[in-house]
Amino acid sequence: MIISLTDVKSGSSVKVVRIRGGLSVRQRLSCLGIHPGDTILLQKCGFMRGPVLVNIHGNQVALGRGIAAKILVEVEA
Amino acid sequence: MKIVLVGQPNCGKSTIFNHVAGYKAITSNFPGKTVKFSSSKMTFQGMTSEIVDLPGTYSLTSFDLAELEARKYLLREEADVVVNVIDASLLGRGLELTLQLLELNLPTVICLNMIDEAEAKGIIIDTEKLSHLLGVPVVTAIAHKGWGLNKLFETTFKMAQKPVKSDFQHFSKDVENAIKGLTGYIEKNAYAKELNVTHRFLATKLLENDQHFIDEIKETDASFIEVVQDYQQQLEKCRERSSDEVISSERHHLSMQLYESVVKLSKPKKEFRDYLDSVLMHPVFGYISLIGILYLFFNFVFYVGAILEEPLLDFFYQFLPYAEQVLGADTLLYHIVNGVVQGLAGGIAIVLPFLFPFLLGLAFLEDTGYLPRVAYLMDSFLHRIGLHGKAIIPLILGYGCTVPAVMATRILESERDRFITSVLTTMIPCAARITIVFGLVAFYLGPKAAIFVFVFNIVVVAIAGLILSKIMPEITPGMILEIPAYHMPSIKILLSKVWLRMKEFIVIAWPLLIIGSVVLSLLKHWHLEELINKLISPVTLLLGLPVAVGVTLIFGVLRKELSMVMLVQALGVTDISTVMNSTQIMTFTVFVLFYVPCVATIAVLIKEIGSKRTIFTIIFTFLIAIVLATITRIVY
């Protein structure tokens, strides 16, 4: 099932399928190690439309709501 | 000879730089505090060199201004040795930059910094193997303890004497073919030479759709761009994704492969700090802790300052009656002596007692790594005023000094966000204005009134943000921010940082305070200050302030502390509460908080946002100050 990162429950591990949005968003995410195919652990989902906190390759990254909505992920079993 | 430190944000470049250059570059635990490069002379075992600390850059595809600066420097200047600093606990990601640096084909040394952090995370790195695979020397270090840095510079100097270049790169066949094909075209032309890069680096960047290089070439040779687009399309057709993604995932793939072949993972140690975030970033307790931390910070500054202010003031003012007796009350010499004493008293007794604890507290918050957490907590709030979480970092730095805060807006991606945040930072009370709040409001009206001023200020800044984002409606690009691990700050580094910032105050502000006080004394002696006060009387009368205050407002534009320090002198009393009632003190403070940025801020604003927008900022803040101070006069 492919959903956006904003709809993922905290504590679950997901695999990035696609990043919607333009060159700049893709590049900024790839700099922090987020590419299609990577596994992300969602540590905290947003509170009151706040940002989400993810763990990627052992590093914590905060993603604003708008950015997180652009990341499409597949929930791993 | 020239050594250049390059690395991703927050990997410890500035810490290494400071270790050999003395504490010159501000270090903190959040990504992106170095926004312009600093350079210094260094000597190591009798050899001298220039060492350059570049802003952190995630990759050599640059988007924010600080990264662009790093890349430009790297391409323009001839570095004898590039020291690629990598946060060892984030090796996989760090290697992506390393691969791009190697494409530049410069003599490179790799420094795996924070190796202790990596081990705590359970990442054990086989450095010899890494060095063998990349073809460049690899040195481990723990920069904030100074560990491993001797070895690092030994290797670096050796590299400078006998440069070894490596061009380790093996992408997949189709990508390599595209790069090779494009390199063939580049070799026939002089582009790479003009742009001072290797053929391969340029070919890869063009395939990656790097705007800077594309624009650069488009001007002279549009037909070449068509060739580039042909190759891009070939890749896109074959991989079914855009060519920039193809290259970035190739690089990612390659670094992950490298990472997996040199790293052995073991079980990470569980530490106290791993639990901190479950409170400090909690949706409810996070905000409660934030308020608690700020409240503690406030009390710390207030009580330390209050203990010191009174005895110090008494000490200085005891000289005045004595001087009056000896020199006579209305002589020129007495006025000059009076000016010097007032200036010294202002600098030492009123400003310093609050400035020192404040800067210490700020340095502590910066170095622990708490600020990015605040950005996380404040993101949804800042979205409401049209910005995003990262904007909180320049705003918090604004409490220290507006000048670096305006420069810190470079970490924001869009020009509009940078502009709005710059205007808002000028309205955040800097250390100088904070001492005014403490020295006047807290001192005469009590600490509760001072807290009120700070809260009121935040509300005004929020409303101003709302107004500005209504004027410039544009969607903010959204926050992407690394949240680094907590660090226990080292006392030595904290004190060096406080000293670096205080030095600026002592060297620039004290002479100005003393000169300002003497000038005011002389103006008084020749009765010229009445003329200035008359000119400003429309403002002072509107606000219900004593007319004598006018001249201090002019001085305040030079340095914000001046307006308070000289208040004492302008009014001719030592206890302000005898001539100004509490409404007047409050009105004065509110006005001084917001009106016209100081000269140094205006200079940096012109550089960062342009002169037109700076003039807008000056008018905007002045209007806010007038309106709010008038309201304060009526309401308070």
XYZ file of C-alpha atoms in Angstrom:
713
model
C 0.000 0.000 0.000
C 1.452 3.312 -1.048
C 0.636 6.299 1.149
C 2.147 9.662 1.953
C 4.542 9.970 4.880
C 2.076 12.164 6.749
C -0.341 9.223 7.007
C 2.141 6.851 8.606
C 1.765 5.923 12.266
C 4.722 6.710 14.498
C 6.999 3.811 15.248
C 6.559 2.194 11.846
C 9.253 1.489 9.337
C 8.510 2.450 5.730
C 10.219 2.307 2.370
C 10.411 5.397 0.159
C 8.790 4.769 -3.212
C 8.703 8.141 -4.850
C 9.310 11.778 -4.080
C 6.830 14.110 -5.679
C 7.799 17.691 -6.293
C 10.502 19.493 -8.128
C 14.246 19.313 -8.448
C 14.957 21.400 -5.365
C 12.898 19.310 -2.942
C 14.378 16.086 -4.341
C 17.897 17.396 -4.038
C 17.437 18.738 -0.532
C 16.064 15.383 0.580
C 18.745 13.398 -1.172
C 21.369 15.467 0.650
C 20.003 14.225 3.938
C 20.072 10.670 2.664
C 16.433 10.285 1.656
C 16.148 8.620 -1.753
C 13.624 6.263 -3.330
C 14.389 2.794 -2.028
C 15.570 3.911 1.417
C 13.987 2.721 4.624
C 12.727 5.378 7.003
C 11.672 4.927 10.597
C 8.931 7.356 11.570
C 9.742 8.424 15.112
C 7.098 11.035 15.755
C 4.184 11.943 13.599
C 3.126 15.539 13.493
C 1.104 17.085 16.243
C -1.391 19.806 15.312
C -0.193 19.818 11.710
C 3.367 20.046 12.947
C 6.418 18.457 11.347
C 7.220 14.745 11.389
C 10.425 13.355 12.850
C 12.080 10.523 10.971
C 15.163 8.418 11.457
C 17.127 7.809 8.286
C 20.350 5.793 8.345
C 20.674 6.496 12.063
C 20.164 10.233 11.735
C 17.183 12.271 12.946
C 15.578 14.631 10.459
C 12.563 16.890 10.979
C 10.379 17.321 7.904
C 7.730 19.998 7.598
C 4.221 18.847 6.877
C 4.326 20.038 3.260
C 7.563 18.195 2.564
C 6.432 14.985 4.264
C 3.263 14.976 2.150
C 5.448 14.826 -0.962
C 7.175 11.629 0.137
C 5.288 8.530 -0.940
C 6.100 5.411 1.028
C 5.242 1.764 1.231
C 4.492 0.339 4.661
C 6.645 -2.693 5.371
C 5.053 -5.711 6.940
C 50.202 26.730 1.143
C 46.511 26.445 1.747
C 44.485 23.839 3.653
C 40.725 23.923 3.117
C 38.260 22.251 5.496
C 35.218 20.915 3.661
C 32.384 18.837 5.016
C 28.694 18.509 5.644
C 27.011 20.852 8.120
C 27.658 20.189 11.796
C 30.523 17.733 11.257
C 33.019 19.758 13.300
C 34.980 21.775 10.723
C 34.902 24.944 12.781
C 35.940 23.038 15.904
C 39.042 21.767 14.083
C 39.659 25.239 12.697
C 39.443 26.815 16.154
C 41.782 24.207 17.547
C 44.635 25.452 15.375
C 43.595 29.078 14.824
C 42.384 30.010 18.312
C 38.699 30.475 18.984
C 37.713 32.588 15.956
C 34.749 30.857 14.380
C 31.550 30.440 16.379
C 30.745 26.769 16.876
C 27.355 25.408 17.937
C 25.459 22.191 17.749
C 23.144 22.879 14.848
C 23.629 22.612 11.116
C 24.532 25.743 9.212
C 26.015 28.203 11.697
C 29.064 28.960 9.566
C 27.679 31.064 6.746
C 30.864 32.582 5.406
C 34.353 31.206 5.284
C 37.019 32.266 7.724
C 40.714 31.815 7.232
C 43.711 32.007 9.502
C 47.415 31.349 9.625
C 48.503 28.202 11.420
C 51.814 26.650 12.341
C 52.339 22.972 12.880
C 55.680 21.523 13.896
C 57.487 24.518 12.445
C 55.564 24.554 9.192
C 53.156 27.365 8.423
C 50.049 27.308 6.316
C 46.810 29.102 5.688
C 43.759 27.207 6.900
C 40.250 27.937 5.613
C 36.997 26.927 7.269
C 34.194 26.695 4.710
C 30.459 26.696 5.459
C 29.023 23.205 5.684
C 27.719 21.783 2.455
C 25.715 18.598 2.007
C 26.748 18.168 -1.585
C 28.414 20.137 -4.343
C 25.009 20.797 -5.865
C 24.277 23.941 -3.987
C 21.015 25.623 -3.216
C 21.328 27.680 -0.096
C 23.630 30.680 -0.029
C 26.086 29.283 2.494
C 26.555 26.128 0.429
C 26.990 28.169 -2.713
C 29.720 30.125 -0.976
C 31.530 26.910 -0.050
C 31.338 25.555 -3.564
C 32.419 28.799 -5.201
C 35.412 28.968 -2.920
C 36.378 25.406 -3.633
C 36.186 25.895 -7.393
C 37.824 29.301 -7.458
C 40.706 29.014 -5.028
C 43.642 26.717 -5.431
C 43.560 24.506 -2.363
C 46.787 22.605 -1.747
C 45.043 20.062 0.408
C 41.336 19.514 0.946
C 40.530 18.116 4.374
C 37.170 16.414 4.058
C 35.712 16.297 7.560
C 33.055 13.626 8.037
C 30.849 13.036 11.040
C 31.788 9.390 11.541
C 28.393 8.591 13.027
C 26.866 9.630 9.680
C 29.485 8.035 7.458
C 27.082 6.720 4.818
C 25.716 10.138 4.084
C 29.058 11.893 4.427
C 30.585 9.724 1.737
C 28.215 11.193 -0.854
C 30.006 14.511 -0.542
C 33.371 12.742 -0.489
C 32.645 11.112 -3.839
C 31.902 14.510 -5.349
C 35.028 16.021 -3.840
C 37.122 13.257 -5.342
C 35.665 14.148 -8.740
C 37.416 17.497 -8.389
C 40.679 15.560 -8.325
C 42.382 17.602 -5.612
C 44.786 16.223 -2.987
C 42.418 15.083 -0.259
C 42.674 13.850 3.325
C 39.634 12.408 5.060
C 39.042 13.130 8.727
C 36.524 10.871 10.451
C 35.482 13.178 13.255
C 33.411 12.279 16.329
C 34.613 8.718 16.129
C 33.477 8.244 19.747
C 29.919 9.162 18.741
C 30.037 6.573 15.979
C 31.216 3.903 18.389
C 28.463 4.801 20.830
C 26.007 4.295 17.991
C 27.570 0.888 17.358
C 29.319 1.880 14.116
C 32.816 0.398 13.946
C 34.740 1.664 10.902
C 37.652 -0.118 9.248
C 39.607 3.026 8.368
C 42.411 1.214 6.588
C 40.001 -0.450 4.260
C 38.220 2.843 3.615
C 41.529 4.522 2.820
C 42.437 1.658 0.523
C 39.108 1.751 -1.310
C 39.090 5.526 -1.784
C 42.802 5.878 -2.418
C 43.258 8.727 0.053
C 44.495 8.819 3.667
C 41.849 8.507 6.398
C 42.448 9.852 9.932
C 40.138 9.489 12.930
C 39.591 12.316 15.420
C 37.485 13.700 18.253
C 37.851 17.380 17.491
C 36.232 18.927 20.559
C 38.671 17.059 22.762
C 41.569 17.797 20.424
C 42.173 14.070 20.026
C 43.679 12.925 16.723
C 44.261 16.398 15.341
C 48.053 16.145 15.460
C 47.871 13.060 13.335
C 45.440 14.821 11.012
C 47.745 17.762 10.355
C 50.785 15.538 10.094
C 49.007 13.648 7.306
C 47.808 16.886 5.752
C 51.263 18.448 5.578
C 52.702 15.234 4.222
C 50.013 15.274 1.551
C 50.919 18.847 0.642
C 54.535 17.896 0.095
C 53.718 14.805 -1.923
C 50.206 15.202 -3.306
C 48.264 12.041 -4.058
C 45.166 12.430 -6.178
C 42.454 9.880 -6.427
C 39.541 9.688 -8.796
C 37.638 6.787 -7.376
C 34.310 6.618 -9.225
C 32.487 3.719 -10.730
C 28.881 4.335 -11.578
C 26.730 1.869 -13.513
C 27.605 1.215 -17.114
C 24.913 3.393 -18.744
C 25.711 6.371 -16.511
C 29.439 5.979 -17.057
C 28.800 5.892 -20.803
C 26.813 9.119 -20.664
C 29.530 10.775 -18.595
C 32.216 9.565 -20.975
C 30.293 10.756 -24.023
C 29.745 14.175 -22.535
C 33.350 14.388 -21.354
C 34.387 13.901 -24.985
C 32.467 17.048 -25.943
C 33.817 18.991 -22.998
C 37.408 18.094 -23.841
C 37.002 19.627 -27.288
C 35.920 22.934 -25.738
C 37.468 25.080 -23.072
C 34.509 25.021 -20.658
C 36.084 22.957 -17.931
C 39.149 25.145 -17.953
C 37.111 28.349 -17.871
C 35.076 27.040 -14.974
C 38.180 25.644 -13.285
C 36.862 22.112 -12.802
C 37.757 18.670 -14.087
C 36.055 17.345 -17.202
C 34.393 14.560 -15.320
C 33.082 16.822 -12.581
C 31.548 19.175 -15.150
C 30.021 16.303 -17.123
C 28.399 14.848 -14.005
C 27.088 18.220 -12.860
C 25.599 18.930 -16.288
C 23.847 15.578 -16.307
C 22.593 16.425 -12.828
C 21.025 19.565 -14.303
C 23.111 21.887 -12.157
C 21.599 25.320 -12.751
C 24.783 27.256 -12.151
C 26.856 25.442 -14.778
C 24.010 25.207 -17.269
C 23.419 28.968 -17.102
C 27.106 29.652 -17.339
C 27.454 27.697 -20.591
C 24.078 28.629 -22.057
C 25.221 32.194 -22.472
C 28.074 31.326 -24.777
C 27.016 28.106 -26.434
C 23.339 27.172 -26.556
C 23.957 24.282 -28.955
C 26.096 22.519 -26.372
C 23.195 22.563 -23.944
C 21.197 20.618 -26.537
C 23.864 17.935 -26.487
C 23.612 17.846 -22.686
C 19.846 17.512 -22.923
C 20.231 14.628 -25.361
C 22.331 12.724 -22.863
C 19.941 13.595 -20.050
C 17.047 12.228 -22.068
C 18.927 9.033 -22.827
C 19.343 8.437 -19.112
C 15.773 9.375 -18.375
C 14.400 7.025 -20.996
C 16.450 4.126 -19.769
C 15.832 4.635 -16.018
C 12.342 6.148 -16.119
C 13.225 8.944 -13.762
C 14.775 12.386 -14.114
C 18.493 12.549 -14.817
C 19.326 14.341 -11.566
C 17.688 11.525 -9.652
C 19.645 8.974 -11.643
C 22.957 10.564 -10.715
C 22.048 11.185 -7.081
C 20.850 7.629 -6.581
C 23.989 6.286 -8.284
C 26.086 8.248 -5.852
C 23.899 7.180 -2.963
C 24.180 3.579 -4.027
C 27.941 3.811 -4.305
C 28.321 5.380 -0.865
C 26.046 2.798 0.724
C 28.129 0.056 -0.868
C 31.312 1.609 0.482
C 29.690 2.091 3.865
C 28.611 -1.518 4.086
C 32.018 -2.822 3.124
C 33.922 -0.811 5.761
C 31.476 -0.754 8.666
C 30.713 -3.409 11.222
C 27.564 -2.734 13.169
C 27.278 -3.673 16.815
C 24.602 -2.982 19.360
C 24.358 0.732 20.145
C 24.808 1.816 23.740
C 21.643 3.177 25.308
C 22.373 6.506 26.915
C 20.515 9.010 29.017
C 20.330 11.492 26.136
C 18.393 9.018 23.997
C 15.482 9.466 26.365
C 15.695 13.262 26.495
C 13.812 13.768 23.247
C 10.809 11.800 24.401
C 10.257 14.687 26.817
C 11.805 17.675 25.039
C 10.127 16.931 21.692
C 6.901 15.626 23.176
C 3.725 17.280 21.804
C 2.762 18.496 25.295
C 5.787 18.216 27.595
C 8.002 19.623 24.842
C 6.260 22.987 25.021
C 6.113 22.942 28.809
C 9.864 22.244 28.926
C 10.515 25.018 26.410
C 8.711 27.544 28.595
C 10.434 26.160 31.690
C 13.881 26.394 30.113
C 13.319 29.976 28.957
C 11.992 30.912 32.394
C 15.073 29.462 34.108
C 17.313 31.232 31.622
C 15.564 34.532 32.346
C 15.916 34.169 36.093
C 19.561 33.200 35.795
C 20.337 36.369 33.838
C 18.229 38.582 36.084
C 19.596 37.420 39.422
C 23.237 37.308 38.397
C 22.859 40.770 36.838
C 20.953 42.304 39.733
C 23.500 41.122 42.296
C 26.297 42.834 40.394
C 24.665 45.978 39.055
C 24.061 47.992 42.215
C 27.433 47.694 43.964
C 29.216 48.376 40.684
C 27.133 51.473 39.992
C 27.733 52.787 43.525
C 31.426 52.238 43.029
C 31.553 54.406 39.902
C 29.233 57.139 41.018
C 31.146 57.790 44.232
C 33.741 59.543 42.077
C 31.354 62.141 40.710
C 30.748 64.307 43.808
C 34.461 64.189 44.444
C 35.248 65.366 40.904
C 32.647 68.083 41.202
C 34.290 69.367 44.348
C 37.763 69.442 42.890
C 36.999 70.660 39.365
C 33.920 72.816 39.920
C 30.450 71.978 38.680
C 30.265 73.762 35.351
C 33.815 73.566 34.054
C 34.619 71.892 30.744
C 37.005 69.494 32.439
C 34.342 68.337 34.886
C 32.007 67.611 31.989
C 34.649 65.508 30.283
C 35.500 63.584 33.467
C 31.798 63.133 34.116
C 31.369 61.766 30.595
C 34.183 59.254 30.967
C 32.914 58.023 34.343
C 29.351 57.718 33.039
C 30.538 55.848 29.976
C 32.643 53.445 32.024
C 29.866 52.942 34.534
C 27.407 52.248 31.741
C 29.638 49.695 30.112
C 30.872 47.914 33.208
C 28.073 48.286 35.728
C 24.889 48.324 33.662
C 25.661 46.266 30.567
C 28.246 43.691 31.600
C 26.423 42.152 34.599
C 23.547 41.123 32.316
C 25.539 40.511 29.165
C 27.836 37.873 30.630
C 25.217 35.504 32.101
C 23.065 36.007 29.035
C 25.789 35.054 26.563
C 26.788 32.108 28.740
C 23.230 30.794 28.782
C 22.828 31.288 25.037
C 26.114 29.496 24.322
C 24.981 26.610 26.503
C 21.687 26.260 24.632
C 23.475 26.459 21.272
C 26.089 23.854 22.105
C 23.796 21.266 23.629
C 21.830 21.013 20.387
C 18.552 22.268 21.816
C 17.908 24.919 19.134
C 16.948 22.500 16.311
C 14.443 20.966 18.736
C 12.937 24.407 19.223
C 12.708 24.688 15.422
C 10.821 21.393 15.411
C 8.430 22.527 18.128
C 7.827 25.925 16.539
C 7.346 24.766 12.933
C 3.554 24.718 12.890
C 3.425 28.024 14.753
C 5.807 29.648 12.264
C 3.766 28.277 9.372
C 0.937 30.411 10.618
C 3.016 33.516 10.052
C 4.128 32.250 6.669
C 7.567 30.916 7.588
C 8.848 27.508 8.632
C 10.640 26.019 11.637
C 14.188 26.809 10.577
C 13.407 30.540 10.784
C 13.401 30.204 14.566
C 17.195 29.781 14.572
C 18.017 33.284 13.282
C 15.270 34.628 15.538
C 16.804 33.014 18.642
C 20.279 34.150 17.625
C 18.750 37.626 17.412
C 18.601 37.657 21.195
C 22.401 37.591 21.092
C 23.162 40.101 18.377
C 21.142 41.137 15.346
C 24.126 41.179 12.970
C 24.959 37.441 12.986
C 21.234 36.712 13.217
C 20.569 38.491 9.933
C 23.451 36.555 8.389
C 22.029 33.313 9.757
C 18.934 33.844 7.603
C 21.076 32.371 4.825
C 20.086 28.923 6.072
C 16.605 29.648 4.701
C 15.891 28.548 1.152
C 13.636 31.222 -0.292
C 14.460 34.879 -0.725
C 11.109 35.913 0.671
C 11.622 33.876 3.862
C 15.047 35.426 4.277
C 13.622 38.924 3.905
C 10.744 38.439 6.331
C 12.974 36.734 8.884
C 15.587 39.493 8.581
C 13.003 42.167 9.321
C 11.679 40.168 12.274
C 15.158 39.576 13.748
C 15.749 43.322 13.900
C 12.727 43.506 16.202
C 13.984 40.791 18.546
C 15.753 42.467 21.475
C 19.481 41.841 21.052
C 21.779 41.504 24.081
C 22.152 45.294 24.141
C 18.419 45.860 24.244
C 17.992 42.992 26.706
C 20.289 44.818 29.093
C 17.979 47.814 28.661
C 15.000 45.675 29.629
C 16.879 44.265 32.605
C 18.597 47.491 33.594
C 15.494 49.673 33.356
C 12.324 47.613 33.508
C 13.432 44.725 35.708
C 15.539 46.981 37.898
C 12.943 49.692 38.499
C 9.628 47.950 37.833
C 10.421 44.368 38.870
C 11.130 41.086 37.048
C 7.460 40.424 36.254
C 7.269 43.589 34.194
C 10.392 42.465 32.317
C 8.868 39.082 31.512
C 5.819 40.946 30.272
C 8.029 43.005 27.944
C 9.606 39.865 26.465
C 6.270 38.134 25.940
C 4.766 41.302 24.496
C 7.732 41.527 22.124
C 7.153 37.987 20.853
C 3.481 38.753 20.228
C 4.411 41.877 18.267
C 7.001 39.972 16.211
C 4.377 37.346 15.401
C 1.874 39.974 14.293
C 4.539 41.741 12.226
C 5.331 38.394 10.586
C 1.675 37.926 9.800
C 1.487 41.376 8.203
C 4.634 40.820 6.134
C 3.519 37.436 4.862
C 0.160 38.984 3.916
C 2.062 41.599 1.899
C 4.207 38.898 0.310
C 1.961 35.877 -0.042
C 4.078 32.978 -1.207
C 4.246 29.444 0.068
C 7.298 28.747 2.160
C 9.310 25.791 0.817
C 8.871 23.806 4.018
C 11.305 22.620 6.628
C 13.959 19.985 6.143
C 16.186 20.082 9.193
C 18.616 17.679 10.763
C 18.165 17.152 14.474
C 21.683 16.454 15.756
C 22.467 14.331 18.818
C 22.784 16.154 22.139
C 26.278 17.070 23.253
C 27.488 18.042 26.685
C 29.182 21.396 25.986
C 32.770 21.740 27.111
C 33.296 24.570 29.594
C 36.412 25.732 27.824
C 34.613 26.092 24.496
C 31.639 27.803 26.170
C 33.867 30.376 27.812
C 35.882 30.958 24.627
C 32.679 31.609 22.769
C 31.349 34.006 25.411
C 34.706 35.763 25.391
C 34.679 36.058 21.574
C 31.283 37.732 21.700
C 32.115 39.908 24.721
C 35.322 41.034 23.087
C 33.299 42.513 20.273
C 31.292 44.433 22.854
C 34.342 45.601 24.773
C 36.381 46.607 21.733
C 33.620 48.339 19.786
C 30.974 49.333 22.293
C 33.050 50.581 25.215
C 35.010 53.194 23.293
C 31.745 54.282 21.714
C 30.051 54.454 25.105
C 32.825 56.583 26.513
C 33.086 58.817 23.442
C 29.307 59.091 23.339
C 29.174 60.116 26.986
C 31.903 62.693 26.515
C 30.178 64.091 23.417
C 26.951 64.354 25.375
C 28.794 66.088 28.208
C 30.244 68.575 25.759
C 26.887 69.117 24.083
C 25.493 69.864 27.513
C 28.332 72.159 28.348
C 27.679 74.226 25.228
C 23.913 73.812 25.563
C 23.672 72.203 22.143
C 21.765 69.176 23.324
C 18.687 71.370 23.768
C 18.671 71.971 20.023
C 18.753 68.238 19.257
C 16.112 67.551 21.873
C 13.916 70.199 20.315
C 14.250 68.521 16.924
C 13.157 65.199 18.399
C 10.522 66.724 20.647
C 7.632 65.714 18.329
C 8.456 62.099 19.213
C 9.218 62.602 22.887
C 6.135 64.765 23.409
C 3.913 62.276 21.628
C 5.232 59.527 23.887
C 5.030 61.679 27.013
C 8.738 61.324 27.728
C 11.014 63.999 29.201
C 12.350 66.125 26.343
C 15.924 65.465 27.526
C 15.520 61.834 26.410
C 15.575 62.886 22.748
C 19.336 62.974 22.356
C 19.740 59.441 23.761
C 17.511 58.090 21.009
C 19.911 59.457 18.402
C 22.868 57.804 20.150
C 20.893 54.582 20.399
C 21.057 54.161 16.641
C 24.846 53.876 16.959
C 24.705 51.234 19.685
C 21.505 50.272 21.393
C 23.087 50.277 24.877
C 23.892 53.954 24.464
C 20.280 55.012 24.750
C 19.993 53.579 28.233
C 23.466 54.319 29.492
C 23.179 57.916 28.381
C 19.710 58.240 29.783
C 21.235 58.520 33.233
C 23.519 61.254 32.059
C 21.001 63.119 29.917
C 18.556 63.338 32.790
C 21.312 64.353 35.180
C 20.395 61.866 37.909
C 21.715 58.527 39.074
C 18.326 57.112 39.980
C 16.077 57.256 36.936
C 12.920 56.582 38.921
C 13.185 60.047 40.485
C 12.529 61.760 37.149
C 10.637 59.162 35.121
C 7.509 57.433 36.361
C 6.827 53.797 35.598
C 4.697 54.620 32.531
C 7.537 56.657 31.080
C 10.100 53.935 31.747
C 7.874 51.390 30.054
C 7.097 53.654 27.084
C 10.774 54.432 26.598
C 11.711 50.723 26.686
C 8.999 49.728 24.230
C 10.092 52.448 21.856
C 13.782 51.540 22.101
C 12.978 47.836 21.571
C 11.538 48.390 18.126
C 12.719 51.683 16.617
C 15.290 51.742 13.787
C 18.000 49.030 13.769
C 21.506 50.049 14.887
C 24.149 51.150 12.372
C 25.882 47.754 12.263
C 22.575 46.016 11.584
C 21.687 48.491 8.837
C 25.031 47.731 7.173
C 24.471 43.977 7.231
C 20.857 44.385 6.097
C 21.975 46.341 3.034
C 24.345 43.502 2.199
C 21.820 40.728 2.743
C 18.502 42.151 1.537
C 19.448 45.261 -0.463
C 19.135 48.966 0.275
C 15.508 49.382 -0.810
C 14.301 46.696 1.543
C 16.544 48.046 4.288
C 14.856 51.434 4.003
C 11.527 49.635 4.181
C 12.715 47.852 7.348
C 13.760 51.118 8.966
C 10.422 52.782 8.244
C 8.447 49.672 9.185
C 10.149 49.249 12.568
C 9.960 52.967 13.305
C 6.212 53.029 12.668
C 5.706 49.977 14.882
C 7.761 51.614 17.635
C 5.775 54.870 17.479
C 2.391 53.142 17.478
C 3.221 50.682 20.261
C 4.942 53.237 22.474
C 1.955 55.584 22.130
C -0.373 52.755 23.091
C 1.870 51.915 26.049
C 1.704 55.516 27.193
C -2.082 55.430 27.190
C -2.639 51.896 28.492
C 0.192 51.110 30.908
